[in-house]
C-alpha positions as a printed NumPy array, in Angstrom:
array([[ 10.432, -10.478,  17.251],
       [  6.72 , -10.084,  18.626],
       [  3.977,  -9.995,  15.388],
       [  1.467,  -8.205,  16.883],
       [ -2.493,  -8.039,  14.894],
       [ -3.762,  -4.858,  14.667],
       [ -7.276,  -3.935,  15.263],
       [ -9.21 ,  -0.775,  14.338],
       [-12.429,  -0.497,  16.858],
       [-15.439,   2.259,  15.091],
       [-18.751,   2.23 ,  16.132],
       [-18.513,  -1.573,  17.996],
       [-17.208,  -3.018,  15.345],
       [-13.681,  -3.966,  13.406],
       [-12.897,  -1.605,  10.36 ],
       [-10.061,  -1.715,   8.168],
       [ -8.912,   1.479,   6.067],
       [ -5.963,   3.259,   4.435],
       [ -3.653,   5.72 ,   5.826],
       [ -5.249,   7.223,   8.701],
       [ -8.63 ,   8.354,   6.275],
       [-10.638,   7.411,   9.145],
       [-14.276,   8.284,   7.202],
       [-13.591,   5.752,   4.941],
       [-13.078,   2.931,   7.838],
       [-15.782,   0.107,   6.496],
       [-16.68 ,  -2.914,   8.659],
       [-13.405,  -6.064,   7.729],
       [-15.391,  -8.804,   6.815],
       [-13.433,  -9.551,   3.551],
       [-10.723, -10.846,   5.385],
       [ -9.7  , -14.088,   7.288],
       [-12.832, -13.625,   9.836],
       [-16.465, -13.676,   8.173],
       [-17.587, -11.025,  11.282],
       [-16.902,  -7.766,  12.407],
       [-18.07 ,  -8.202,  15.808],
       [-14.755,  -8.257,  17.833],
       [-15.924, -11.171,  19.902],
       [-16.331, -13.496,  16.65 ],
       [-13.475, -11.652,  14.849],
       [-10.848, -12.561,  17.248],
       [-12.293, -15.958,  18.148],
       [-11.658, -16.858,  14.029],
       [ -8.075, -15.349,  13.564],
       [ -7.104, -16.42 ,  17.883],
       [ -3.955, -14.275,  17.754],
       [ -1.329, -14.012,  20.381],
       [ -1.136, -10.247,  20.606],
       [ -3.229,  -7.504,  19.617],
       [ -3.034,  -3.716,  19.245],
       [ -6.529,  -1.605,  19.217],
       [ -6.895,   1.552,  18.034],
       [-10.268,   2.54 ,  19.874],
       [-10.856,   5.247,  16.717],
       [-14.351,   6.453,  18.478],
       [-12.138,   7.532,  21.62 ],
       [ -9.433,   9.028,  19.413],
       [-11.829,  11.206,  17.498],
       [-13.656,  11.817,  20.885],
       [-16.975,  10.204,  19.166],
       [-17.77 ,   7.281,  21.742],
       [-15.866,   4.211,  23.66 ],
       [-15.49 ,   0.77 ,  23.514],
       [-13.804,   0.105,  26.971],
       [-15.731,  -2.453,  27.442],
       [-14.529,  -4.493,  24.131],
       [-11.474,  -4.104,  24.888],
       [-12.137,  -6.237,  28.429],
       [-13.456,  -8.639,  26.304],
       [-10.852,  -8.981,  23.551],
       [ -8.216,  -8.656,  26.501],
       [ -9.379, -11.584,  28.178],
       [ -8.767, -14.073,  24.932],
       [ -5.574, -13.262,  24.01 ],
       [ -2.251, -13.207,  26.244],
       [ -1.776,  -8.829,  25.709],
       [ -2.945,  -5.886,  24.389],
       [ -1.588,  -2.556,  23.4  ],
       [ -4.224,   0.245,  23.671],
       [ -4.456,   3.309,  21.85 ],
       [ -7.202,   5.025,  22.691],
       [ -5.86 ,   9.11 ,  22.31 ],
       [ -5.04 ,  10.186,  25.811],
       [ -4.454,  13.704,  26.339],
       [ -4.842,  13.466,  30.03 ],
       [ -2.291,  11.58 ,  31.538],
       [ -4.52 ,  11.484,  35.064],
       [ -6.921,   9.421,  32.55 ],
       [ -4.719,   6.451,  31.579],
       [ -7.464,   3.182,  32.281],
       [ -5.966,   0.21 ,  34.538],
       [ -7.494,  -2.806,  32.428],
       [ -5.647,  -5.981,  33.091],
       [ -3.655,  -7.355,  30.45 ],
       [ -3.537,  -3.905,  28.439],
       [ -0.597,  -1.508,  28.419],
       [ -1.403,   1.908,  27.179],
       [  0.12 ,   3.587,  24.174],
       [  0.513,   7.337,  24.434],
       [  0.129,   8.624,  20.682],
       [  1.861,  11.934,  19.817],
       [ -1.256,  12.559,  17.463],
       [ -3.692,  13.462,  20.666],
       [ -0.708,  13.334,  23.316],
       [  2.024,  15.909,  20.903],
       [  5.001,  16.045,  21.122],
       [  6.604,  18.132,  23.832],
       [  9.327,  16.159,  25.894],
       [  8.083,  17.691,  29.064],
       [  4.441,  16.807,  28.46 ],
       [  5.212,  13.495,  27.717],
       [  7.215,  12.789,  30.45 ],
       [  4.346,  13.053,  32.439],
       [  2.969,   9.399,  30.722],
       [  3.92 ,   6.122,  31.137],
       [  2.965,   2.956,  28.847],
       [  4.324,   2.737,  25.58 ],
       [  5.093,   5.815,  22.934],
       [  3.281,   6.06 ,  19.424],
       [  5.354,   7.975,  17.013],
       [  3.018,   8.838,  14.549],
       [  4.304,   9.332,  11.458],
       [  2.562,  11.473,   8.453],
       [  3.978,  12.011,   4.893],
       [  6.921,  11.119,   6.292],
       [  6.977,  13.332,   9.398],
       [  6.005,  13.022,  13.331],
       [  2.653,  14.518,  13.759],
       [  1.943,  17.319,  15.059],
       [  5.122,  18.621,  14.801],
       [  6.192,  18.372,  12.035],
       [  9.536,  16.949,  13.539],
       [ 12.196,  14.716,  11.459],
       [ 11.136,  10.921,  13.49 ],
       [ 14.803,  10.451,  14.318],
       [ 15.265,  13.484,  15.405],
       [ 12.4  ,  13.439,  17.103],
       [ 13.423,  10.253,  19.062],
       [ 16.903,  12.305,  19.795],
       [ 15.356,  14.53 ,  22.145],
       [ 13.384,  11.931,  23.875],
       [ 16.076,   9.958,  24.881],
       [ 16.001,  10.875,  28.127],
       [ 12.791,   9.479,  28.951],
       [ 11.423,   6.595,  29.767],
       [  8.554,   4.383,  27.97 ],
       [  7.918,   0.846,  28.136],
       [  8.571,   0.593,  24.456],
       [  8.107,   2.76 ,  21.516],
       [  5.948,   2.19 ,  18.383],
       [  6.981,   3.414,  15.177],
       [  3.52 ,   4.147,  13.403],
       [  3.252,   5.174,   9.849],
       [ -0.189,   6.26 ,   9.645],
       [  0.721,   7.616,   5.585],
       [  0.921,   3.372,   4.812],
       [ -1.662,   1.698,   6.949],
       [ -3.076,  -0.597,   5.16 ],
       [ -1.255,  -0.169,   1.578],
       [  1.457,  -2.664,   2.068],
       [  3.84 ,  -0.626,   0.646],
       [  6.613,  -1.786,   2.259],
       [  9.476,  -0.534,   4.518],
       [ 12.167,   1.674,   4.225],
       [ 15.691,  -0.206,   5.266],
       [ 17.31 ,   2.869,   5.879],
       [ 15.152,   4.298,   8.008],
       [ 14.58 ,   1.353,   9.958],
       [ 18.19 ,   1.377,  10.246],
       [ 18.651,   5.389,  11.573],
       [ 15.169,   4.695,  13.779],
       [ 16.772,   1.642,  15.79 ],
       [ 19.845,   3.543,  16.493],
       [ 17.901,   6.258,  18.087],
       [ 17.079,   4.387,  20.921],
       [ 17.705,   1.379,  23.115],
       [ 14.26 ,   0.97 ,  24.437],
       [ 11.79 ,  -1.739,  23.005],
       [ 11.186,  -0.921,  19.478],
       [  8.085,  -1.936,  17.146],
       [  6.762,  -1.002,  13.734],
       [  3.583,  -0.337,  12.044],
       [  2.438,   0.697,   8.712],
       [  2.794,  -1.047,   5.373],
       [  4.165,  -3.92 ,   6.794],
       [  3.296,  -6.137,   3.197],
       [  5.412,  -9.472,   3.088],
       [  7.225, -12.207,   5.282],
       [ 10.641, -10.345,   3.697],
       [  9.449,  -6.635,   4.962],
       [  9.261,  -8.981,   8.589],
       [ 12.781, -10.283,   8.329],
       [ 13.718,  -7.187,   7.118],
       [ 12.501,  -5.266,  10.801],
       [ 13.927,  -8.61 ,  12.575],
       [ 17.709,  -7.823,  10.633],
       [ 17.011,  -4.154,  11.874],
       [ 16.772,  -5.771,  15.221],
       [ 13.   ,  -4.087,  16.075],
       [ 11.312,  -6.116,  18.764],
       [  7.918,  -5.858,  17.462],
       [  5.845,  -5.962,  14.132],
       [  2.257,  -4.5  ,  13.832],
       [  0.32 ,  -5.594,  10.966],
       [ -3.491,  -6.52 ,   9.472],
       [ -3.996,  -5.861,   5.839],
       [ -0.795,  -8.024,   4.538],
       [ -2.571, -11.198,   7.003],
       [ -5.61 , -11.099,   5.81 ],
       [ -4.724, -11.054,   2.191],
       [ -2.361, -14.036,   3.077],
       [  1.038, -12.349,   2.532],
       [  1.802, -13.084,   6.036],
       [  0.851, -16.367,   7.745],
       [ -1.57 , -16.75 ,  10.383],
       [  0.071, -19.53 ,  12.257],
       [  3.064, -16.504,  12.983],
       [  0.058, -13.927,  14.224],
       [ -1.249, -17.246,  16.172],
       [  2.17 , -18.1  ,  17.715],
       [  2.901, -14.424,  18.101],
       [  6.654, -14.064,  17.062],
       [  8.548, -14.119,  13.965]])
């Protein structure tokens, strides 16, 4: 299973915050890097894979294209979310596959079968947002189309480590056959084995490595 680090980009710089409260996003320099400036940042922690959020894009504030060339080119790839609602306006950056987030993208099947890259389910108090929809059901009647891979994101727990639902995992897997990661209160090395058991291809996580919970040398080597 890929163990992916997750990155929030704000105003230049790394933040770190909790459940998708994006006005409370401070600078992360409490964790295992002493800077928030993404070239230093990632040059302490050197992990394998990164996701970015690119939160000024997302909230239509700003950029930081040109960051994300930068981070892209130290690490071996990156998953980009940077809230597309065009799909005419997906960037070709080398080394970066886009992530289409149902949050800006929504979630009407025929809309979003006009993307490609890799699906965000994003997941609020327990449903997909905007719609409101049940996620598995929601994956049900996107079966037939086609993504690179699909991210399970629980933007209720990032950054609580609250831990994982087995159940869930369980009913979410079985939804679909295509690539599968998860993000979002991902707390301990037994919430990873726990997605690995559930046979998810991917883990996203920040808060739980930083505090320690989750050894570098994995986000380093990349898999679990």
């Amino acid at each position: 299973m890929k163990l992916i680090l997750a990155i929030d980009l704000m105003g230049g710089l790394v933040v770190h915050g909790k459940s998708g409260q994006r006005d409370t996003y401070t600078p992360l320099t409490w964790g295992l890097s002493p800077s928030a400036i993404p070239d230093e940042y990632i040059s302490h922690i050197r992990p394998r894979y990164v996701y970015i959020a690119d939160l000024d894009c997302i909230q239509e504030q700003g950029d930081n294209t040109m960051i994300v060339h930068h981070i892209a080119s130290y690490v071996d790839h990156v998953l980009l979310d940077k809230g597309y609602k065009d799909p005419a306006a997906l960037p070709d950056i080398p080394g970066v596959l886009n992530i289409i987030g149902t949050e800006t993208a929504g979630c009407d099947p025929q809309r979003l079968s006009q993307y490609s890259g890799v699906l965000s389910v994003d997941i609020k108090n327990g449903v997909v947002i905007p719609c409101g929809m049940d996620p598995v059901a929601f994956l049900d009647s996107i079966v037939h189309l086609f993504f690179e891979a699909i991210i399970i994101l629980n933007v209720s727990t990032v950054g609580t480590e609250t831990g994982l639902d087995v159940d869930l995992l369980s009913r979410l897997r079985s939804a679909t056959t295509l690539p599968l990661y998860y993000g979002g209160g991902v707390a301990t090395i037994r919430d990873l084995d726990m997605l690995a058991a559930a046979a998810f291809d991917g883990a996203i996580v920040a808060t739980a490595v930083h505090k320690r919970n989750i050894p570098l040398s994995a986000i380093q080597k990349g898999e679990w």
